[in-house]
Coordinates of C-alpha atoms and ligand atoms in Angstrom, one line a residue:
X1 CA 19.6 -16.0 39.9
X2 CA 17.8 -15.2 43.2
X3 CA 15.0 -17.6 44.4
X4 CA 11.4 -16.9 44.2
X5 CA 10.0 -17.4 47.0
X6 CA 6.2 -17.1 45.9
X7 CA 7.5 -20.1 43.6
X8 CA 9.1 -22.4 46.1
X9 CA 6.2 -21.9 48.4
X10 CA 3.5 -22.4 45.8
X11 CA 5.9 -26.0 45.1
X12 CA 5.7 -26.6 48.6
X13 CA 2.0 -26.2 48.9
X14 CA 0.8 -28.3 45.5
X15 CA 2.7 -31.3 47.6
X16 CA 0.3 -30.8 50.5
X17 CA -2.5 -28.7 49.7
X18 CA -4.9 -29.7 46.2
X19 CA -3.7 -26.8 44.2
X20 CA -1.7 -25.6 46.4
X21 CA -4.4 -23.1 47.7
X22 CA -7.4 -23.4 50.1
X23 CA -9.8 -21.4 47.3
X24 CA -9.4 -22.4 43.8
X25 CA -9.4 -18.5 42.5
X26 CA -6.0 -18.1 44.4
X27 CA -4.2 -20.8 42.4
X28 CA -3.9 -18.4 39.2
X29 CA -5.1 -20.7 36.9
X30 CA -7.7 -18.0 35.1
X31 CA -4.4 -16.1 34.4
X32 CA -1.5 -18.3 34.5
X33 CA 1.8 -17.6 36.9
X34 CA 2.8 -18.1 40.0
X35 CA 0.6 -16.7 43.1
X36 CA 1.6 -14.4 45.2
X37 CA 1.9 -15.8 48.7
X38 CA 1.3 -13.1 51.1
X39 CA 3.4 -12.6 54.1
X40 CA 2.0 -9.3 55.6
X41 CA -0.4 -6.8 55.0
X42 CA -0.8 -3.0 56.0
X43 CA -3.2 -0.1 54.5
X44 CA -4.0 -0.7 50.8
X45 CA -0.7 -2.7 50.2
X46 CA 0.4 -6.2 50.9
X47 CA 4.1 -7.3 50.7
X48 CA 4.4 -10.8 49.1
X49 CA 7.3 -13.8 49.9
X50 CA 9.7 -12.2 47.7
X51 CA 9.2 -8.7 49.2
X52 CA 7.4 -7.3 46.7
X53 CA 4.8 -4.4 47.9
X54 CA 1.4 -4.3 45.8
X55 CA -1.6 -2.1 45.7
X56 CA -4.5 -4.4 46.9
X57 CA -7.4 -4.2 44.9
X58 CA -9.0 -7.6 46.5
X59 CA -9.1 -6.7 50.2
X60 CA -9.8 -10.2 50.6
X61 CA -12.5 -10.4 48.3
X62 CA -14.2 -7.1 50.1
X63 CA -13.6 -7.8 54.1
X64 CA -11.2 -5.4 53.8
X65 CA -13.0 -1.9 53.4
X66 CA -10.9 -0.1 55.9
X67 CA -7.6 -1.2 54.3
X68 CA -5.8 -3.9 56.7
X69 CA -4.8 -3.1 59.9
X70 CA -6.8 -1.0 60.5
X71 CA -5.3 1.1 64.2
X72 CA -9.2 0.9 65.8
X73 CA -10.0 -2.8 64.5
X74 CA -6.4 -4.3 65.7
X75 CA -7.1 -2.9 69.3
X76 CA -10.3 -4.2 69.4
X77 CA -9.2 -7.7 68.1
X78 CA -6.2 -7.4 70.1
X79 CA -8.6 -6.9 73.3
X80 CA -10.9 -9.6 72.0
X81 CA -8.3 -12.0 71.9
X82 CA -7.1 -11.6 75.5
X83 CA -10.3 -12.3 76.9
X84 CA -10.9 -15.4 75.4
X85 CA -10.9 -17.0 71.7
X86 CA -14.1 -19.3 71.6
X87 CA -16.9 -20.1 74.2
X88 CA -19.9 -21.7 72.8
X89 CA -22.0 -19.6 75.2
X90 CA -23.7 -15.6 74.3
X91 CA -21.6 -12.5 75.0
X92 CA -22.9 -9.0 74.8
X93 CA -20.6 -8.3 71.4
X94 CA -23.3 -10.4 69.8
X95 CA -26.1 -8.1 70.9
X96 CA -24.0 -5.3 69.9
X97 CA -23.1 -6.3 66.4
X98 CA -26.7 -7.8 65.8
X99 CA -27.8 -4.4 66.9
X100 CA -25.3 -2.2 64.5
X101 CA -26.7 -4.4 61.6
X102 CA -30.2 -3.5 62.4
X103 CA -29.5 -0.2 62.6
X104 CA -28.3 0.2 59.1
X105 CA -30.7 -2.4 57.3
X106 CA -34.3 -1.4 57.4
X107 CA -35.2 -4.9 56.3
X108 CA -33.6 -6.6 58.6
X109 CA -35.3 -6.8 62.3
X110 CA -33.4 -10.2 63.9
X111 CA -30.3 -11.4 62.6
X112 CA -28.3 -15.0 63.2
X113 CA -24.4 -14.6 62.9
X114 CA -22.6 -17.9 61.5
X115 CA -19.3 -18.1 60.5
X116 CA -19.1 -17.8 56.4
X117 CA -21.1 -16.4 53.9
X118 CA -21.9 -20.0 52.4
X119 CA -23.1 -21.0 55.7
X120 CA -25.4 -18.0 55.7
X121 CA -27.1 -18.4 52.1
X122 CA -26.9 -22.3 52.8
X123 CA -29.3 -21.1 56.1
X124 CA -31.4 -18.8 54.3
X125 CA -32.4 -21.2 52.3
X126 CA -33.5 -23.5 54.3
X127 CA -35.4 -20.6 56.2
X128 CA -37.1 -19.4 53.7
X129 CA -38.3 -23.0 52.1
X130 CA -38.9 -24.0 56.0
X131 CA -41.3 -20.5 56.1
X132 CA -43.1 -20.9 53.3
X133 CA -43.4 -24.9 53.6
X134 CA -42.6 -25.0 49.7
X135 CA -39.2 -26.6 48.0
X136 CA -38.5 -24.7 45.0
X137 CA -35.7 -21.9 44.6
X138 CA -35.0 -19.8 41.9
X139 CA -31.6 -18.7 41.4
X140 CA -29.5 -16.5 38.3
X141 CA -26.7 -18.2 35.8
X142 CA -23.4 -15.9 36.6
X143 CA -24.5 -15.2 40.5
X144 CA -22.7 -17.2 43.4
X145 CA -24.1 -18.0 47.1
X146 CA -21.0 -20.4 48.2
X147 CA -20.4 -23.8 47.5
X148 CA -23.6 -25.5 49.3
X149 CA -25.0 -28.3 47.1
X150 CA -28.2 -27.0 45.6
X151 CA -26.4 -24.2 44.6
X152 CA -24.1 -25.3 42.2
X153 CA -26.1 -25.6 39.8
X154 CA -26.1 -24.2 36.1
X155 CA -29.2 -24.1 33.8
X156 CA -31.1 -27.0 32.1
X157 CA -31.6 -26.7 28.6
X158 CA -35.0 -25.0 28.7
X159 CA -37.5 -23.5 31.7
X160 CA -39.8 -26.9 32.0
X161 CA -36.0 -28.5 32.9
X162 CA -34.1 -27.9 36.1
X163 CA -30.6 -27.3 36.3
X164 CA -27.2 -29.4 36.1
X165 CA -25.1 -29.9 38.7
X166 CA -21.7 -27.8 38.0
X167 CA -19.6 -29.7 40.7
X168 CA -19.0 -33.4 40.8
X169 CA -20.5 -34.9 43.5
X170 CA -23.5 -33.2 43.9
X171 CA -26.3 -35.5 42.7
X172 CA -28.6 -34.5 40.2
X173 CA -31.7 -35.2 42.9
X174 CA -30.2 -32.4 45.0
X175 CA -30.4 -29.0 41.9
X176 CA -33.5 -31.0 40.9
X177 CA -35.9 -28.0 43.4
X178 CA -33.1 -25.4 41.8
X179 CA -34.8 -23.3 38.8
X180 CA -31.5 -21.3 37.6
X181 CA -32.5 -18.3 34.9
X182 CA -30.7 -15.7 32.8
X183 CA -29.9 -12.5 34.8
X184 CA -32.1 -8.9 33.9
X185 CA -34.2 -11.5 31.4
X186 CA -37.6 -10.0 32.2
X187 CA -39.5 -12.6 29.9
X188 CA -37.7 -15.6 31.4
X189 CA -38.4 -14.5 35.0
X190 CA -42.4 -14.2 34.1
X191 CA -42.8 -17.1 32.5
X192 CA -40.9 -19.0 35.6
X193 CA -43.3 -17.5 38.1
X194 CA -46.2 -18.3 35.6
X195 CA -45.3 -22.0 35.3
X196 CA -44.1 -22.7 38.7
X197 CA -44.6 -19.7 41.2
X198 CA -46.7 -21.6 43.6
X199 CA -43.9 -23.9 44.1
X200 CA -40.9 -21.4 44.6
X201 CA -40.1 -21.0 48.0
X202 CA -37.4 -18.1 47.2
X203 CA -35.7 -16.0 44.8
X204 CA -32.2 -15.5 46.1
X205 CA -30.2 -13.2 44.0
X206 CA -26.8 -10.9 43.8
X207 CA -28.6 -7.2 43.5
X208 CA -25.0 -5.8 41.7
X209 CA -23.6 -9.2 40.8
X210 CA -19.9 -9.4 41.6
X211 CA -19.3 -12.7 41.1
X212 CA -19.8 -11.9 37.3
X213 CA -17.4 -9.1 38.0
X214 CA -20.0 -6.4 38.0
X215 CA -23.0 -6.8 36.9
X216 CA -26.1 -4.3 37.8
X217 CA -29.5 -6.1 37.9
X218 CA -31.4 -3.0 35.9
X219 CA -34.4 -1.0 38.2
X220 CA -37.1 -2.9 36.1
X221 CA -35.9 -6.3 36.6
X222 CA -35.7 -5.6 40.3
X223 CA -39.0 -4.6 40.7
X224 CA -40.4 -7.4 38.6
X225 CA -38.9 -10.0 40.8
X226 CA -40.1 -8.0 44.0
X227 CA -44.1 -8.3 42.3
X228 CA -43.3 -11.6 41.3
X229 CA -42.5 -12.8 45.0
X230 CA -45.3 -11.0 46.7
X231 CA -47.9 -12.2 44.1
X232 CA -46.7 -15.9 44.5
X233 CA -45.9 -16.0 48.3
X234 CA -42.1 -16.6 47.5
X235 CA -39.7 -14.8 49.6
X236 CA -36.9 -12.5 47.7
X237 CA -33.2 -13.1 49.0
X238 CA -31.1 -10.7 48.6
X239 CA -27.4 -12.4 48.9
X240 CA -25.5 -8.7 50.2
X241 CA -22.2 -11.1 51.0
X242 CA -20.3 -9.1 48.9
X243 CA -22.4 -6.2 48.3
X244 CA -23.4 -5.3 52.2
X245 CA -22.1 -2.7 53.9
X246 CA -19.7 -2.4 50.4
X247 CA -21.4 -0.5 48.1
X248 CA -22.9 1.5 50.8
X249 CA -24.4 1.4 54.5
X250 CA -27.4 0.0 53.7
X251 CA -26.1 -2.0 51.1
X252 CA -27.5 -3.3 47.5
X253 CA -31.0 -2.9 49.2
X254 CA -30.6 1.1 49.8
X255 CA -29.2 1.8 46.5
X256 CA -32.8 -0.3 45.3
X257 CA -34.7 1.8 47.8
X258 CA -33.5 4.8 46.5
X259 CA -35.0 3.6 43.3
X260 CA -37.9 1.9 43.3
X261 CA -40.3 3.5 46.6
X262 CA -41.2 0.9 49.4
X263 CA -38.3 -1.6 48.3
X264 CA -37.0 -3.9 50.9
X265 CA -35.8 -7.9 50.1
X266 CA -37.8 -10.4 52.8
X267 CA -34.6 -12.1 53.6
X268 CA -30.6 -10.4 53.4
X269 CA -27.7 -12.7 53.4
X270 CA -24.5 -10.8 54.9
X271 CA -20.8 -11.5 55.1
X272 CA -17.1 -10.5 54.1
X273 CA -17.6 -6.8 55.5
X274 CA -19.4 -7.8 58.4
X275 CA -16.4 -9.7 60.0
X276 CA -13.5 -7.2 58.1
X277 CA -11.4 -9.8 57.9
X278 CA -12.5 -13.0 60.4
X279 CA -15.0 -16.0 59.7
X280 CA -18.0 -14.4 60.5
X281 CA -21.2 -13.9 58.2
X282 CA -24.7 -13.2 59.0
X283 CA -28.5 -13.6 57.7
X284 CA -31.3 -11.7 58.8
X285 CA -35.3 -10.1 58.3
X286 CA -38.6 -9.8 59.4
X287 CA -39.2 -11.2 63.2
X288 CA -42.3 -13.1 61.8
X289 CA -39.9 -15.4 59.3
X290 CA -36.6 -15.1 61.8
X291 CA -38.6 -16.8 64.5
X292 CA -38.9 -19.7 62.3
X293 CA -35.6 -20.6 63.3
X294 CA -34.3 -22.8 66.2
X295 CA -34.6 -22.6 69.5
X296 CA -37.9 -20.4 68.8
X297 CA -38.8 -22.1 65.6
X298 CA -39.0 -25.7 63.3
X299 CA -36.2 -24.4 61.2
X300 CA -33.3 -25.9 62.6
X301 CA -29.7 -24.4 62.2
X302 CA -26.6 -24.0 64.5
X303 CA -22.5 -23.5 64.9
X304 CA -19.8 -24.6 67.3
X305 CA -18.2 -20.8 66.1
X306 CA -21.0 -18.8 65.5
X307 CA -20.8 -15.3 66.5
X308 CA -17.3 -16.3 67.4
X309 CA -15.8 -13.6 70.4
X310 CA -13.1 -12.4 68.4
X311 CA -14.3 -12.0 64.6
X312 CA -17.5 -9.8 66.0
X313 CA -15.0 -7.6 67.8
X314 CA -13.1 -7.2 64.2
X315 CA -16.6 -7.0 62.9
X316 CA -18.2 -4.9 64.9
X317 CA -14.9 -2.4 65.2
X318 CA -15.0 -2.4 61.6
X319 CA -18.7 -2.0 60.8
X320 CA -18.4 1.6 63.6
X321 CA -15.7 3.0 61.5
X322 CA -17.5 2.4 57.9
X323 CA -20.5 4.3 59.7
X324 CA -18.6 7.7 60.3
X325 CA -20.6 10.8 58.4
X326 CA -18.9 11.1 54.8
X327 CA -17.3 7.4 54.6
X328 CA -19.0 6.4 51.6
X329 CA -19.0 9.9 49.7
X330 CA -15.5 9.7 50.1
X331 CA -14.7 5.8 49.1
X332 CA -17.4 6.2 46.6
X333 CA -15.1 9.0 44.8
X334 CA -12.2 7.3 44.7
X335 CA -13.5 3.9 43.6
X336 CA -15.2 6.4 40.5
X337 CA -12.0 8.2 40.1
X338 CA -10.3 4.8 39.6
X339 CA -12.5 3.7 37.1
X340 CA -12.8 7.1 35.3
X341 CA -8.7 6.7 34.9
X342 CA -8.6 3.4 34.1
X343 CA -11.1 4.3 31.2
X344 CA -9.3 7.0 29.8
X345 CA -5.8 5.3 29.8
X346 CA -7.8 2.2 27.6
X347 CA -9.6 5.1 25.4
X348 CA -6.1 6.8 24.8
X349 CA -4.7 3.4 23.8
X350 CA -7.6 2.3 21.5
X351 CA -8.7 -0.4 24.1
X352 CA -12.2 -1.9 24.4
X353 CA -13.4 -0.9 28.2
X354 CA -16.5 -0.2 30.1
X355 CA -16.1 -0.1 33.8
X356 CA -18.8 0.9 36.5
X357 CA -18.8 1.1 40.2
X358 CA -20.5 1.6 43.4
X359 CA -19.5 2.6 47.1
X360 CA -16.0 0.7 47.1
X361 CA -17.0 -2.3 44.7
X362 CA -15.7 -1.7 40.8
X363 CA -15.7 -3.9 37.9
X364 CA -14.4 -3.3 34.3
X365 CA -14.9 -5.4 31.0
X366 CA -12.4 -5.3 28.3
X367 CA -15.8 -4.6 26.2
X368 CA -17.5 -1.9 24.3
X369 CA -20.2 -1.7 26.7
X370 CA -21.6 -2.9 30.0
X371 CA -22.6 -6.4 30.3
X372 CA -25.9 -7.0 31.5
X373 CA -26.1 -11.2 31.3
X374 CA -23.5 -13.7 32.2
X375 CA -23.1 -14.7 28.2
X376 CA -22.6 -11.5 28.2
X377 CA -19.1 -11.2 30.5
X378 CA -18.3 -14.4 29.3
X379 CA -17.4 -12.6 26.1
X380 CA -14.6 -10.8 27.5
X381 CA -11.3 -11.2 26.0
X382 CA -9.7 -14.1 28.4
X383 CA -6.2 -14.1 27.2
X384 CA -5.7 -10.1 26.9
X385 CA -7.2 -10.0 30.7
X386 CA -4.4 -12.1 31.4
X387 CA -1.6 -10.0 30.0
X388 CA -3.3 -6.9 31.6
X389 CA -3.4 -9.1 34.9
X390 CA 0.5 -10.1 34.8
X391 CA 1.1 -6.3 33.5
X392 CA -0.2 -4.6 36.2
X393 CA 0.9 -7.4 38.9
X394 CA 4.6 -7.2 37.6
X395 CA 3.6 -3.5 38.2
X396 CA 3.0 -3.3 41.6
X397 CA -0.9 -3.5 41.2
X398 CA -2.8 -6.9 42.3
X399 CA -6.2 -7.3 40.9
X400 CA -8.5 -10.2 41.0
X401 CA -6.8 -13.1 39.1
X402 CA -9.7 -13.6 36.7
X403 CA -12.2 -11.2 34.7
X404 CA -15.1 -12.6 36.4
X405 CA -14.3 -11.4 39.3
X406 CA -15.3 -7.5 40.9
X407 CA -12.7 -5.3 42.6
X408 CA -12.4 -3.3 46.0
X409 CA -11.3 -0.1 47.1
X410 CA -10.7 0.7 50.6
X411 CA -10.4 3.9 52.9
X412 CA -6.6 3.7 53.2
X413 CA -6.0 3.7 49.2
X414 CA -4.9 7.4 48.5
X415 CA -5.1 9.3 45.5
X416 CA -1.6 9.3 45.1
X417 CA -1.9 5.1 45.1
X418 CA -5.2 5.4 42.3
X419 CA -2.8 7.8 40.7
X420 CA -0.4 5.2 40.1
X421 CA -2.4 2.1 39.4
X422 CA -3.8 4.4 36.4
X423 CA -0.5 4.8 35.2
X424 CA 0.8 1.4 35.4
X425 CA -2.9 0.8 33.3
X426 CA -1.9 3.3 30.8
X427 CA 1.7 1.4 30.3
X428 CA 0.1 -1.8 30.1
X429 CA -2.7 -0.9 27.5
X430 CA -0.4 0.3 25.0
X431 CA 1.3 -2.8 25.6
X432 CA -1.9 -4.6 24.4
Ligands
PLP501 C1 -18.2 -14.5 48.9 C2 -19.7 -14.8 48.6 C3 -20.4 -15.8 49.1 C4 -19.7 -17.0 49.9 O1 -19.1 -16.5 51.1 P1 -17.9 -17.4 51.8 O2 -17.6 -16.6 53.0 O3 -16.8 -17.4 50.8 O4 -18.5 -18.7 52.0 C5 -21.7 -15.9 48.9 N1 -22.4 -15.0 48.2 C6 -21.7 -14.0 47.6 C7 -22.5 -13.0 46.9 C8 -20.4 -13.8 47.8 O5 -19.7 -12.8 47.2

């Protein structure tokens, strides 16, 4: 029998490593198996330890938008790199990059790079309950803003209660200033603002929720929660880690603005994109609320890496290509024509799907209909997700291990590679 490689390094890493991964998603557990340890990447596929090639619908959780290796971004990394790693002083690719995101994000008029998206909505926090000299945040069950402490937090068991820590060692005193409600409930959101509003420093939200696989907050709920925050004086966060520069230039927030007229969040939390690839995350807005932050302001906040010479090369290489005339007509297509085909190969074989996309983010539910709650995508079939999973995985096709998860199409996947990842669907849902 010939060895699995994917298996004796997975052994090799649960001696060493809790889990034997450095993110729990990536040890498989949602679906069962063995994870695929990836030794190189190029385009839309990755080859794993065993040799095994695989369409990449993760991209690294979104970074990857260009595909990987991108000929333009390696250059400019490659340059990067020769020049110097780390300095802990400013160099002019931070003005550039700041400058890029500017450009595309009408909200957004001063910017502070950091190194990871949690670092970034961990910041904008503090910001915005620093600016508005209040303590209370509201956040939604089902949306994710990293792993800082008063975010893990799930709901109490009515509105007058705050939430529950969801992680062990995060003490109930810290989620005790976290109000966490149910996502697109109009009622619950009004009733929130009318009990507490002059206490909520911020509203921080995901505007497509991806970390509930893909879930749209509808036009009305937007809005509310835009009148809410101006009425009360609480800022509105939009958390655009996943969704910036993914679903399109201007992000979450354009697709909004497009929608309801004048729209613009007070605060937008950036990352995975904005580094395509490297450790590199971002929050900005208005100058009057940036220039709360240190060295100008009483908000303090800092990083030995931050804004890090080589990951705003990859960043800023990366961010130049996605703003080319036609990118996101083009990615936006073939994300749609991925879930389109996915769709029919579940309709021919009498399986429950609705799927949705925007720019080069998709999700699908093995459901009659789009979710709109987290309840909601919690009552997804779990164990038919996993043989779907481990269908199209032994298929060539790698898709986030777990349904709560969204999925990411980049410039280098070609029709002929959507092409086939419908077909290996189709052979997998008749298998169902
Ligand atoms: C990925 C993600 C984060 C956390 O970013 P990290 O770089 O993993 O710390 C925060 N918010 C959203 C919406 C994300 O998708």
């Amino acid at each position: 029998m010939p060895t699995d490689k994917n298996l004796e390094l997975f052994e090799r890493a649960r001696a060493l490593i809790p889990g034997g991964v450095n993110s729990p998603v990536r040890a498989f557990r949602a679906v069962g198996g063995t994870p695929r340890f990836v030794q190189r990447a190029q385009g839309a596929y990755f080859w794993d330890a065993n040799g095994a090639r695989h369409i990449d619908y993760i991209g690294s959780w979104g970074p990857m938008i260009l595909g990987h290796g991108h000929p333009r971004v390696l250059e400019a990394v490659q340059a990067a790199a020769l020049d110097g790693f780390s300095f802990g002083a400013p160099t002019e690719r931070e003005v550039e990059l700041a400058e890029e995101i500017v450009r595309h994000l009408p909200s957004v008029e001063m910017v502070r790079l950091v190194s990871s998206g949690t670092e970034a909505a961990m910041s904008a926090i503090r910001l915005a309950r620093g600016a508005t000299g209040r303590s209370m945040i509201i956040k939604f069950e089902g949306c994710y803003h990293g792993h800082a402490d008063a975010l893990l937090v799930k709901a109490g068991s009515g509105l007058a209660t705050f939430g529950h820590p969801t992680s062990a060692g995060v003490p109930p005193e810290v989620v005790q200033h976290t109000l966490v409600l149910e996502y697109n409930n109009l009622a619950q959101l009004d009733e929130a603002f009318a009990r507490h509003g002059a206490a909520v420093a911020c509203l921080i939200i995901e505007p497509i929720a991806g970390n509930m696989n893909f879930v749209r907050a509808s036009r009305e709920f937007m809005q509310r929660c835009r009148e809410l925050c101006t009425q009360h004086g609480a800022l509105l966060v939009f958390d655009e880690v996943m969704t910036g520069f993914r679903v399109a230039l201007g992000g979450a927030q354009a697709v909004y603005a497009k929608q309801i007229p004048g729209f613009a969040p007070d605060i937008t939390v950036l990352g995975k994109v904005i580094g395509g690839g490297m450790p590199l995350a971002a929050f900005g807005g208005p100058r009057a609320i940036m220039e709360q932050l240190a060295p100008l302001g009483p908000v303090y906040q800092a990083g030995t890496l931050s804004g890090n010479p080589v990951a705003t090369a990859c960043g800023l290489a990366t961010l130049r290509e996605i703003a080319q005339p036609g990118f996101y007509e083009a990615l936006a297509a073939r994300t749609r024509g991925l879930v389109d085909g996915l769709a029919a190969a579940a309709r021919d074989a009498g399986v429950p799907f609705a799927g949705d996309c925007e720019g080069g983010m998709f999700g699908f539910f093995l459901l009659p209909q789009l979710p709109h709650n987290y309840p909601q995508v919690m009552q997804s079939d779990a164990p038919k997700f996993g043989r779907l999973f481990h269908g199209l995985l032994d298929r060539g096709v790698y898709i986030a291990p777990a349904l709560y998860e969204a999925g990411f199409v980049s410039s280098a996947h070609s029709d002929e590679d959507i092409a086939q990842t419908v077909q290996a669907a189709r052979e997998v849902f008749a298998s169902l």
